[in-house]
């Protein structure tokens, strides 16, 4: 049972949501969430959390898988439940069709969430398409013929391994057994799974009754095309197949040049057995993937490798897991992994550390061994981040898919997908290095790390990088009078042509700052009495609360530099 408690710390009162649970016959109290200092706000927040928990209990096959949730005192300590409440309250993300009780594994993005997601996609586009002038973005169908997935082997191999209890609850056996063994569980044989379930006396996560091994269940969503026909197609389970089936046409358009990069940002669909953890495991989600087609004879070279040769990669190697994460230069790793592949690992890590500004300790590559890697991969490193309450979580992967897919498509389609090297006149089927990213997982990570409870302000400050912030500036006329509102309107019209900005006219100035801090708006522009005389405004920096005056005529230019981080706030 959950209940609110008040704690007095240093003369101040703080509210928490606690819960009593029976563990090994004893009643133990756990803190679920920090609720703030205001009683009414605390009651409202608690209601939201419990309602949200009830919904996910009812609608998901399994309740949210949480380790002990801690009160939010630092940026990184938000639980999934609190994040879900925050996302709903501020219009970032809602459960899809919530007015009908929601649908497990499906989420909708509200206006702020949509904008943040688009901003992430644009930053991704700019960075990865910028790596080579022969990299392009395409857009392909989300429904594809069954032949595509015969060729790619998804119909045969793209499975979740299931277990079932007497009451009919089905769940993923690998995730269930990870909870018993505290190890990553992948690629076991039927007998190994059976033994593991028996040895651990595994029980159903929902009803605790004994569990039985079921075996592989395909994750694809079939679609019936037309009426009265027997044609079955499938919703794509990854964006990658679009670039593969279009490779030959795009190769000719790109005047037969390799390496050729085909990027695609779009939806993918998987009939997940256990959707959970907000956006982390959904049944419909967005991927941003780049397929890099290259000549396999040139796998030990990359024209820009010199630029990264001494760059240190943060890697958990498959053969050194007990020693934890190591740092290894690209040169060093290239002694056992092809240079062409290592080069892109460096670029991926730089994207996270330099562009998204993730803390180094929160990032690593995780090398999958032969049992764990995806069926189409020869080399497979997951891109992982260390999320509060969840631990290391996969955001994407760098995959060496060889010619697995193109060879399959050549065989099934009977089309020749080989190409010729202009210099050597040799024919070959190109190989592929795939850079694969889950957009929703990146979105959730960015929100989680940006979320900061500022004790001094007693308010949430969403410390998003300005490039990613959904709204770039809020314009706040200090007095409700025509002359102030006119300046506000003019500034809005000028800035809104370039970015999403808002005018915020209601409430005290403190309340307005707080409201905008909470959704990550990096700059507040205040119009006060001085503005009328001097034709200038105050800009306030979200994170430091520093303020400075700038001429209205220079505002747009300064704002652009601040957003692009070519100007420091102190330098204005
Ligand atoms: N084309 C390769 C591929 O699809 P994957 O590891 O299956 O590889 C890539 O998926 C990324 O897509 C994952 O790292 C993850 O970020 C995201 N992803 C996969 N399944 C997801 C799901 N059910 N919900 C949200 N994101 C998911």
Coordinates of C-alpha atoms and ligand atoms in Angstrom, one line a residue:
X1 CA 0.0 0.0 0.0
X2 CA 1.3 3.5 -0.9
X3 CA 1.1 6.5 1.4
X4 CA 2.5 10.0 1.7
X5 CA 5.0 10.9 4.5
X6 CA 6.3 14.2 5.6
X7 CA 10.0 14.5 6.7
X8 CA 11.6 17.4 8.4
X9 CA 15.1 18.0 7.3
X10 CA 17.0 21.1 8.4
X11 CA 13.8 22.9 9.4
X12 CA 12.2 22.3 6.0
X13 CA 9.4 19.9 5.3
X14 CA 9.6 17.4 2.4
X15 CA 7.0 15.0 1.2
X16 CA 7.6 11.5 -0.1
X17 CA 5.5 8.7 -1.5
X18 CA 6.3 5.5 0.4
X19 CA 5.0 2.0 0.1
X20 CA 4.9 -1.0 2.4
X21 CA 5.7 -4.4 0.9
X22 CA 6.0 -7.8 2.4
X23 CA 9.5 -9.2 1.7
X24 CA 10.4 -12.7 3.1
X25 CA 7.6 -12.4 5.6
X26 CA 8.6 -9.0 6.9
X27 CA 6.9 -5.7 6.1
X28 CA 9.5 -3.3 4.5
X29 CA 8.9 0.4 3.6
X30 CA 10.3 1.7 0.3
X31 CA 10.3 5.3 -1.0
X32 CA 8.7 5.4 -4.4
X33 CA 9.2 9.1 -5.2
X34 CA 10.1 12.5 -3.8
X35 CA 7.0 14.7 -4.0
X36 CA 8.3 18.3 -3.2
X37 CA 7.7 20.7 -0.4
X38 CA 4.1 21.7 -1.0
X39 CA 1.4 19.5 0.5
X40 CA -1.2 20.1 -2.2
X41 CA 1.4 19.6 -5.0
X42 CA 2.6 16.4 -3.3
X43 CA -0.9 15.0 -3.1
X44 CA -1.5 15.7 -6.8
X45 CA 1.9 14.2 -7.8
X46 CA 1.2 11.1 -5.7
X47 CA -2.2 10.7 -7.3
X48 CA -0.6 11.0 -10.8
X49 CA 2.1 8.4 -10.0
X50 CA -0.4 5.9 -8.6
X51 CA -2.8 6.4 -11.4
X52 CA 0.0 5.9 -13.9
X53 CA 1.2 2.8 -12.1
X54 CA -2.4 1.4 -12.1
X55 CA -2.7 2.0 -15.8
X56 CA 0.6 0.3 -16.6
X57 CA -0.3 -2.6 -14.3
X58 CA -3.6 -3.1 -16.1
X59 CA -2.5 -2.4 -19.7
X60 CA 1.0 -3.9 -19.8
X61 CA 1.5 -7.7 -19.6
X62 CA 3.9 -6.9 -16.8
X63 CA 4.2 -4.1 -14.3
X64 CA 7.1 -1.6 -14.8
X65 CA 10.3 -3.3 -13.9
X66 CA 11.8 -1.0 -11.3
X67 CA 14.6 -1.4 -8.9
X68 CA 14.3 0.7 -5.8
X69 CA 13.1 4.2 -6.9
X70 CA 15.0 6.9 -5.1
X71 CA 13.9 10.5 -4.4
X72 CA 14.9 13.0 -7.0
X73 CA 17.7 15.0 -5.5
X74 CA 20.1 15.0 -8.5
X75 CA 19.6 15.2 -12.2
X76 CA 20.1 11.5 -12.7
X77 CA 17.9 10.0 -10.1
X78 CA 14.5 10.0 -11.7
X79 CA 12.5 6.7 -11.8
X80 CA 10.5 5.6 -14.9
X81 CA 7.3 6.3 -13.0
X82 CA 8.2 9.8 -12.2
X83 CA 9.4 10.4 -15.8
X84 CA 6.1 9.0 -17.1
X85 CA 4.2 11.4 -14.9
X86 CA 6.4 14.3 -15.9
X87 CA 6.1 13.5 -19.6
X88 CA 2.3 13.4 -19.3
X89 CA 2.0 16.6 -17.2
X90 CA 4.2 18.6 -19.5
X91 CA 2.9 17.3 -22.8
X92 CA 6.0 15.3 -23.9
X93 CA 4.5 11.7 -24.1
X94 CA 1.2 10.0 -23.5
X95 CA 0.1 6.5 -23.6
X96 CA -1.6 6.0 -26.9
X97 CA -5.4 6.2 -26.8
X98 CA -5.4 7.0 -23.1
X99 CA -9.0 8.0 -23.1
X100 CA -9.8 4.4 -24.0
X101 CA -7.5 3.0 -21.3
X102 CA -4.3 2.9 -23.5
X103 CA -2.7 0.1 -25.4
X104 CA 0.4 -1.7 -24.1
X105 CA 3.5 -0.8 -26.0
X106 CA 2.2 2.2 -27.9
X107 CA 2.9 5.9 -27.0
X108 CA 2.0 9.2 -28.6
X109 CA 4.2 12.3 -28.6
X110 CA 2.7 15.6 -27.5
X111 CA 3.8 18.9 -29.0
X112 CA 6.9 19.4 -26.8
X113 CA 7.9 15.7 -27.1
X114 CA 7.4 15.8 -30.9
X115 CA 9.6 18.9 -31.2
X116 CA 12.3 17.4 -29.0
X117 CA 12.2 14.1 -31.0
X118 CA 12.5 16.0 -34.3
X119 CA 15.4 18.1 -32.9
X120 CA 17.2 14.9 -32.0
X121 CA 16.6 13.5 -35.5
X122 CA 17.9 16.6 -37.1
X123 CA 21.0 16.6 -35.0
X124 CA 21.5 13.0 -35.9
X125 CA 20.9 13.7 -39.6
X126 CA 23.3 16.6 -39.7
X127 CA 26.1 14.6 -38.0
X128 CA 25.9 11.2 -39.7
X129 CA 25.0 12.5 -43.2
X130 CA 27.9 14.9 -42.8
X131 CA 30.4 12.1 -42.5
X132 CA 30.6 11.5 -46.2
X133 CA 29.4 13.4 -49.3
X134 CA 28.1 10.0 -50.7
X135 CA 25.7 9.5 -47.7
X136 CA 22.0 10.2 -48.4
X137 CA 18.7 9.9 -46.7
X138 CA 15.8 7.9 -48.2
X139 CA 12.2 7.1 -47.2
X140 CA 10.7 3.7 -47.9
X141 CA 7.5 1.8 -47.2
X142 CA 6.7 0.6 -43.7
X143 CA 4.8 -2.4 -45.1
X144 CA 6.9 -4.8 -47.1
X145 CA 6.4 -8.1 -49.0
X146 CA 6.9 -11.4 -47.2
X147 CA 9.7 -12.2 -49.7
X148 CA 11.8 -9.3 -48.2
X149 CA 11.7 -11.1 -44.8
X150 CA 12.3 -14.5 -46.2
X151 CA 15.5 -13.1 -47.8
X152 CA 16.6 -11.2 -44.7
X153 CA 15.7 -14.3 -42.6
X154 CA 13.5 -12.3 -40.2
X155 CA 10.7 -14.7 -40.7
X156 CA 12.9 -17.6 -39.6
X157 CA 15.1 -15.9 -37.0
X158 CA 13.6 -12.8 -35.6
X159 CA 12.1 -14.3 -32.5
X160 CA 11.6 -13.7 -28.8
X161 CA 12.0 -16.8 -26.6
X162 CA 8.9 -17.2 -24.6
X163 CA 7.8 -18.9 -21.3
X164 CA 4.3 -19.3 -20.2
X165 CA 2.6 -19.9 -16.8
X166 CA -0.5 -22.0 -16.0
X167 CA -2.7 -18.8 -16.0
X168 CA -1.5 -18.0 -19.5
X169 CA 0.8 -15.1 -18.8
X170 CA 3.5 -15.1 -21.5
X171 CA 6.9 -13.4 -21.0
X172 CA 10.4 -13.3 -22.4
X173 CA 12.4 -16.1 -20.9
X174 CA 15.8 -14.2 -21.4
X175 CA 14.6 -11.2 -19.4
X176 CA 13.0 -13.5 -16.7
X177 CA 16.2 -15.5 -16.3
X178 CA 18.4 -12.3 -16.3
X179 CA 16.5 -11.4 -13.1
X180 CA 17.5 -14.7 -11.5
X181 CA 21.1 -14.9 -12.7
X182 CA 22.0 -11.2 -12.9
X183 CA 23.7 -12.0 -16.2
X184 CA 22.9 -11.1 -19.8
X185 CA 21.1 -14.1 -21.2
X186 CA 21.1 -14.7 -25.0
X187 CA 21.5 -17.4 -27.5
X188 CA 20.9 -20.5 -25.3
X189 CA 19.6 -23.8 -26.7
X190 CA 16.1 -25.1 -25.9
X191 CA 17.7 -27.6 -23.4
X192 CA 19.8 -24.8 -21.7
X193 CA 16.7 -22.7 -21.2
X194 CA 14.7 -25.7 -19.8
X195 CA 17.5 -26.5 -17.4
X196 CA 17.9 -22.9 -16.3
X197 CA 14.2 -22.6 -15.5
X198 CA 14.3 -25.8 -13.6
X199 CA 17.4 -25.1 -11.6
X200 CA 16.2 -21.6 -10.6
X201 CA 12.6 -22.8 -10.0
X202 CA 11.5 -19.8 -12.0
X203 CA 8.0 -18.4 -11.5
X204 CA 5.8 -16.1 -13.5
X205 CA 6.6 -12.4 -12.9
X206 CA 2.9 -11.5 -12.8
X207 CA 1.2 -14.3 -10.8
X208 CA 4.2 -16.2 -9.3
X209 CA 2.9 -19.6 -10.5
X210 CA 5.4 -22.0 -12.0
X211 CA 6.6 -21.2 -15.5
X212 CA 7.1 -23.5 -18.5
X213 CA 9.4 -23.1 -21.5
X214 CA 7.5 -22.3 -24.8
X215 CA 10.3 -21.5 -27.3
X216 CA 10.8 -19.0 -30.1
X217 CA 7.8 -16.8 -31.1
X218 CA 8.2 -14.6 -34.2
X219 CA 8.0 -10.9 -33.5
X220 CA 6.8 -9.7 -36.9
X221 CA 3.3 -8.1 -37.4
X222 CA 1.6 -9.7 -40.4
X223 CA -0.8 -7.6 -42.5
X224 CA -3.5 -8.9 -44.8
X225 CA -3.4 -6.9 -48.1
X226 CA -6.7 -6.2 -50.0
X227 CA -10.0 -7.9 -49.4
X228 CA -10.5 -11.6 -50.1
X229 CA -6.9 -12.1 -51.2
X230 CA -4.4 -14.3 -49.5
X231 CA -1.5 -11.9 -49.7
X232 CA 0.3 -11.5 -46.5
X233 CA 2.8 -8.6 -46.1
X234 CA 4.6 -7.5 -42.9
X235 CA 5.2 -4.3 -41.0
X236 CA 8.9 -3.7 -41.1
X237 CA 10.7 -4.7 -37.9
X238 CA 13.7 -2.5 -38.7
X239 CA 14.2 0.3 -41.2
X240 CA 17.3 -1.4 -42.7
X241 CA 15.5 -3.5 -45.3
X242 CA 14.3 -0.4 -47.2
X243 CA 17.9 0.7 -48.1
X244 CA 18.8 -2.9 -49.0
X245 CA 15.9 -3.5 -51.5
X246 CA 16.6 0.0 -53.0
X247 CA 20.4 -0.4 -53.0
X248 CA 21.0 -1.1 -56.7
X249 CA 18.8 1.9 -57.8
X250 CA 20.5 4.3 -55.4
X251 CA 23.9 3.0 -56.3
X252 CA 23.3 3.9 -60.0
X253 CA 21.9 7.3 -59.0
X254 CA 25.1 7.9 -56.9
X255 CA 27.1 7.1 -60.1
X256 CA 28.3 3.7 -59.0
X257 CA 30.4 5.1 -56.1
X258 CA 31.3 3.2 -52.9
X259 CA 31.2 3.6 -49.9
X260 CA 27.5 4.6 -50.3
X261 CA 25.5 5.5 -47.2
X262 CA 21.7 5.2 -47.1
X263 CA 20.1 6.6 -44.0
X264 CA 16.5 6.2 -43.0
X265 CA 14.6 7.6 -40.0
X266 CA 11.2 6.0 -39.6
X267 CA 8.9 3.7 -37.7
X268 CA 9.6 0.0 -37.0
X269 CA 7.1 -2.5 -35.5
X270 CA 7.7 -5.5 -33.3
X271 CA 5.2 -7.6 -31.5
X272 CA 7.1 -7.4 -28.2
X273 CA 6.1 -10.0 -25.6
X274 CA 6.8 -7.6 -22.7
X275 CA 6.6 -4.0 -23.6
X276 CA 7.8 -1.9 -20.7
X277 CA 9.8 1.0 -19.3
X278 CA 7.9 3.8 -21.0
X279 CA 9.5 4.3 -24.5
X280 CA 12.3 1.8 -24.1
X281 CA 10.4 -1.3 -25.3
X282 CA 7.4 -0.5 -27.4
X283 CA 5.6 -2.3 -30.2
X284 CA 5.9 0.7 -32.6
X285 CA 9.0 2.9 -32.3
X286 CA 11.3 5.1 -34.4
X287 CA 14.7 4.1 -35.6
X288 CA 17.4 6.2 -37.2
X289 CA 19.7 3.9 -39.2
X290 CA 22.5 4.3 -41.6
X291 CA 23.5 1.5 -43.9
X292 CA 27.1 1.9 -45.3
X293 CA 27.7 -0.2 -48.3
X294 CA 31.4 -0.8 -49.1
X295 CA 33.8 -3.1 -51.0
X296 CA 34.8 -6.0 -48.6
X297 CA 38.3 -6.0 -50.1
X298 CA 38.8 -2.6 -48.5
X299 CA 37.6 -3.5 -45.1
X300 CA 41.0 -2.9 -43.6
X301 CA 41.1 0.8 -44.6
X302 CA 39.1 4.0 -44.2
X303 CA 40.2 7.2 -45.9
X304 CA 39.8 9.2 -42.6
X305 CA 41.1 6.6 -40.2
X306 CA 44.2 8.8 -39.5
X307 CA 41.8 11.3 -37.9
X308 CA 40.7 8.8 -35.2
X309 CA 43.6 6.4 -34.8
X310 CA 44.5 7.7 -31.4
X311 CA 41.0 8.4 -30.2
X312 CA 40.1 6.2 -27.2
X313 CA 37.0 4.1 -27.4
X314 CA 35.1 3.1 -24.2
X315 CA 34.5 -0.6 -24.6
X316 CA 33.3 -3.6 -22.7
X317 CA 34.9 -6.4 -24.6
X318 CA 33.3 -9.8 -24.9
X319 CA 36.5 -11.5 -23.7
X320 CA 37.1 -9.1 -20.7
X321 CA 33.7 -8.7 -19.1
X322 CA 35.0 -9.5 -15.7
X323 CA 37.6 -6.7 -15.9
X324 CA 34.8 -4.1 -16.7
X325 CA 35.1 -1.4 -19.2
X326 CA 38.4 -0.6 -20.9
X327 CA 39.6 2.4 -22.9
X328 CA 41.3 1.4 -26.1
X329 CA 42.6 3.5 -29.0
X330 CA 41.1 2.9 -32.4
X331 CA 44.6 1.7 -33.5
X332 CA 44.6 -0.9 -30.8
X333 CA 41.1 -2.2 -31.5
X334 CA 41.8 -2.3 -35.2
X335 CA 44.3 -5.1 -34.5
X336 CA 41.4 -7.5 -34.1
X337 CA 38.3 -5.6 -35.6
X338 CA 38.4 -4.2 -39.2
X339 CA 39.5 -0.6 -39.5
X340 CA 36.4 0.4 -41.6
X341 CA 34.2 -0.7 -38.7
X342 CA 36.4 0.8 -35.9
X343 CA 36.3 4.2 -37.7
X344 CA 32.5 4.3 -37.4
X345 CA 32.6 3.3 -33.7
X346 CA 34.8 6.4 -33.1
X347 CA 32.3 8.6 -34.9
X348 CA 29.4 7.1 -32.9
X349 CA 31.1 7.7 -29.6
X350 CA 32.0 11.3 -30.7
X351 CA 28.3 11.8 -31.5
X352 CA 27.3 10.9 -27.9
X353 CA 30.2 12.6 -26.1
X354 CA 30.8 15.7 -28.2
X355 CA 27.5 16.4 -29.8
X356 CA 24.9 15.2 -27.3
X357 CA 27.4 15.9 -24.4
X358 CA 26.7 12.8 -22.5
X359 CA 29.0 12.2 -19.5
X360 CA 31.8 9.8 -20.4
X361 CA 31.1 7.5 -17.4
X362 CA 27.6 7.0 -18.7
X363 CA 28.6 5.7 -22.1
X364 CA 30.1 2.4 -23.4
X365 CA 30.2 0.0 -26.3
X366 CA 29.3 -3.5 -25.3
X367 CA 30.7 -6.2 -27.5
X368 CA 28.4 -9.1 -28.0
X369 CA 29.9 -12.6 -28.3
X370 CA 28.9 -15.2 -30.9
X371 CA 25.9 -16.5 -28.9
X372 CA 24.6 -13.0 -28.2
X373 CA 25.0 -11.2 -31.5
X374 CA 22.1 -10.7 -33.9
X375 CA 21.7 -13.5 -36.5
X376 CA 22.8 -11.1 -39.3
X377 CA 26.0 -9.8 -37.7
X378 CA 29.6 -10.8 -37.8
X379 CA 30.7 -8.0 -35.4
X380 CA 28.2 -6.5 -33.1
X381 CA 28.8 -3.7 -30.5
X382 CA 25.8 -2.3 -28.7
X383 CA 25.8 1.4 -27.8
X384 CA 24.9 1.6 -24.1
X385 CA 24.1 4.2 -21.5
X386 CA 23.9 3.9 -17.8
X387 CA 20.4 5.0 -16.9
X388 CA 19.4 5.7 -13.3
X389 CA 17.3 2.8 -11.8
X390 CA 17.8 0.7 -14.9
X391 CA 21.5 0.3 -15.4
X392 CA 23.2 -0.2 -18.7
X393 CA 20.7 0.1 -21.5
X394 CA 21.1 -0.4 -25.2
X395 CA 20.4 2.7 -27.3
X396 CA 21.7 1.4 -30.6
X397 CA 24.4 -0.7 -32.2
X398 CA 27.3 -0.8 -34.7
X399 CA 26.7 -3.9 -36.8
X400 CA 28.9 -5.6 -39.5
X401 CA 26.1 -7.3 -41.5
X402 CA 28.5 -8.5 -44.2
X403 CA 26.6 -9.3 -47.4
X404 CA 23.9 -11.2 -45.4
X405 CA 21.0 -9.1 -46.6
X406 CA 22.0 -8.2 -50.2
X407 CA 22.9 -11.9 -50.8
X408 CA 19.6 -13.0 -49.5
X409 CA 17.7 -10.4 -51.6
X410 CA 19.7 -11.4 -54.7
X411 CA 18.8 -15.0 -54.2
X412 CA 15.1 -14.5 -53.6
X413 CA 14.5 -11.7 -56.0
X414 CA 16.7 -13.2 -58.7
X415 CA 18.1 -9.7 -59.4
X416 CA 21.8 -9.3 -59.7
X417 CA 22.8 -7.0 -56.8
X418 CA 26.6 -7.3 -57.4
X419 CA 28.6 -4.2 -58.4
X420 CA 31.9 -3.6 -60.1
X421 CA 35.0 -1.9 -58.7
X422 CA 35.9 0.8 -61.2
X423 CA 39.6 0.3 -60.6
X424 CA 40.0 -3.4 -60.4
X425 CA 37.0 -4.3 -62.6
X426 CA 36.2 -7.0 -60.0
X427 CA 32.5 -7.8 -59.3
X428 CA 31.3 -8.4 -55.7
X429 CA 28.2 -8.0 -53.5
X430 CA 28.9 -5.0 -51.2
X431 CA 29.2 -5.5 -47.5
X432 CA 27.4 -3.4 -45.0
X433 CA 28.3 -1.6 -41.7
X434 CA 25.1 -0.5 -40.1
X435 CA 24.8 2.3 -37.5
X436 CA 21.5 1.7 -35.8
X437 CA 19.8 3.9 -33.2
X438 CA 16.5 3.8 -31.4
X439 CA 15.2 7.3 -31.5
X440 CA 12.7 6.9 -28.7
X441 CA 15.4 5.3 -26.4
X442 CA 17.6 8.3 -27.2
X443 CA 14.8 10.6 -26.5
X444 CA 14.1 9.0 -23.1
X445 CA 17.8 9.1 -22.3
X446 CA 18.1 12.8 -23.1
X447 CA 15.1 13.6 -20.9
X448 CA 16.3 11.5 -18.1
X449 CA 19.8 13.1 -18.0
X450 CA 18.4 16.6 -18.4
X451 CA 15.9 16.2 -15.6
X452 CA 17.3 18.2 -12.6
X453 CA 15.6 19.1 -9.4
X454 CA 17.0 22.4 -8.3
X455 CA 16.7 22.6 -4.5
X456 CA 17.3 26.4 -4.5
X457 CA 14.6 27.1 -7.0
X458 CA 12.4 24.2 -5.6
X459 CA 11.6 23.5 -9.2
X460 CA 12.5 21.1 -12.0
X461 CA 15.0 22.5 -14.5
X462 CA 15.2 20.5 -17.7
X463 CA 18.8 21.1 -18.6
X464 CA 18.6 20.1 -22.3
X465 CA 21.3 21.2 -24.7
X466 CA 19.8 24.3 -26.5
X467 CA 20.1 22.5 -29.8
X468 CA 17.6 19.9 -28.6
X469 CA 15.3 22.0 -26.5
X470 CA 11.8 22.0 -28.0
X471 CA 11.3 25.7 -27.4
X472 CA 14.3 27.9 -27.8
X473 CA 13.1 31.1 -26.1
X474 CA 10.2 32.4 -24.1
X475 CA 9.3 36.1 -24.5
X476 CA 7.9 37.6 -21.3
X477 CA 6.5 41.1 -21.3
X478 CA 6.7 42.2 -17.7
X479 CA 3.6 44.4 -17.7
X480 CA 0.2 43.8 -19.3
X481 CA 0.1 46.9 -21.4
X482 CA -0.2 47.5 -25.1
X483 CA 3.3 49.0 -25.6
X484 CA 5.0 46.0 -23.9
X485 CA 2.9 43.5 -25.8
X486 CA 3.6 45.2 -29.1
X487 CA 7.4 44.7 -28.6
X488 CA 6.8 41.2 -27.4
X489 CA 4.7 40.4 -30.6
X490 CA 7.4 41.9 -32.9
X491 CA 10.2 39.9 -31.2
X492 CA 8.0 36.7 -31.4
X493 CA 7.4 37.3 -35.1
X494 CA 11.1 37.7 -35.8
X495 CA 12.3 34.7 -33.8
X496 CA 9.5 32.4 -34.6
X497 CA 10.4 32.4 -38.3
X498 CA 13.6 30.4 -37.3
X499 CA 12.8 28.5 -34.1
X500 CA 9.9 27.4 -32.0
X501 CA 9.5 30.3 -29.5
X502 CA 6.6 31.2 -27.2
X503 CA 5.1 34.3 -25.6
X504 CA 4.3 33.8 -21.9
X505 CA 2.2 36.6 -20.5
X506 CA 0.5 35.2 -17.4
X507 CA 1.6 34.8 -13.8
X508 CA 4.4 36.4 -11.9
X509 CA 7.8 36.6 -13.6
X510 CA 9.2 34.0 -11.2
X511 CA 6.4 31.6 -12.0
X512 CA 7.0 32.2 -15.7
X513 CA 10.7 31.5 -15.4
X514 CA 9.9 28.3 -13.5
X515 CA 7.4 27.1 -16.1
X516 CA 9.9 27.6 -18.9
X517 CA 12.8 26.1 -16.9
X518 CA 10.7 22.9 -16.4
X519 CA 10.3 22.3 -20.1
X520 CA 13.9 23.1 -20.9
X521 CA 13.6 26.5 -22.6
X522 CA 17.2 27.7 -22.5
X523 CA 16.5 31.4 -22.8
X524 CA 13.9 33.8 -21.4
X525 CA 13.6 37.2 -22.9
X526 CA 12.1 39.9 -20.6
X527 CA 10.6 43.1 -21.8
X528 CA 10.6 45.7 -19.0
X529 CA 10.3 49.5 -18.6
X530 CA 13.8 50.1 -19.8
X531 CA 13.1 48.2 -23.1
X532 CA 10.6 51.0 -24.1
X533 CA 13.3 53.7 -23.7
X534 CA 16.5 51.8 -24.7
X535 CA 15.1 49.3 -27.3
X536 CA 16.7 46.5 -25.5
X537 CA 15.6 43.4 -23.5
X538 CA 17.0 41.1 -20.8
X539 CA 18.1 37.6 -21.8
X540 CA 18.1 35.0 -18.9
X541 CA 20.1 31.8 -19.0
X542 CA 18.1 28.8 -17.8
X543 CA 20.9 26.9 -16.1
X544 CA 22.8 29.7 -14.4
X545 CA 19.9 32.2 -14.0
X546 CA 22.4 34.9 -15.2
X547 CA 20.8 37.9 -17.0
X548 CA 22.2 40.4 -19.4
X549 CA 20.7 43.1 -21.6
X550 CA 21.0 43.1 -25.4
X551 CA 19.7 45.4 -28.1
X552 CA 16.6 44.1 -29.8
X553 CA 18.3 44.6 -33.2
X554 CA 21.0 42.1 -32.2
X555 CA 18.8 39.6 -30.4
X556 CA 18.3 37.1 -33.2
X557 CA 21.9 36.9 -34.1
X558 CA 23.0 36.5 -30.4
X559 CA 20.3 33.9 -29.8
X560 CA 21.5 31.9 -32.9
X561 CA 25.1 31.9 -31.5
X562 CA 23.9 30.8 -28.1
X563 CA 21.8 28.0 -29.5
X564 CA 24.6 26.8 -31.8
X565 CA 27.0 27.2 -28.8
X566 CA 29.4 29.5 -30.7
X567 CA 28.9 32.2 -28.1
X568 CA 29.1 31.7 -24.3
X569 CA 26.5 33.4 -22.3
X570 CA 29.2 35.3 -20.3
X571 CA 30.6 36.6 -23.6
X572 CA 27.5 38.5 -24.7
Ligands
LIG1 N1 18.6 -2.7 -37.9 C1 19.2 -3.3 -36.8 C2 18.3 -3.3 -35.7 O1 17.1 -3.2 -35.8 P1 18.1 -3.8 -33.1 O2 19.2 -3.9 -32.1 O3 17.1 -4.8 -33.2 O4 18.9 -3.6 -34.5 C3 18.1 -1.2 -33.0 O5 17.4 -2.4 -33.0 C4 17.7 -0.2 -32.0 O6 16.3 0.0 -32.1 C5 17.9 -0.7 -30.6 O7 19.2 -0.5 -30.1 C6 16.9 0.1 -29.8 O8 17.5 1.4 -29.5 C7 15.8 0.3 -30.7 N2 14.7 -0.7 -30.4 C8 14.7 -2.0 -30.7 N3 13.5 -2.5 -30.2 C9 12.8 -1.5 -29.6 C10 11.6 -1.4 -29.0 N4 10.8 -2.5 -28.8 N5 11.2 -0.2 -28.5 C11 11.9 0.9 -28.6 N6 13.1 0.8 -29.2 C12 13.6 -0.3 -29.7

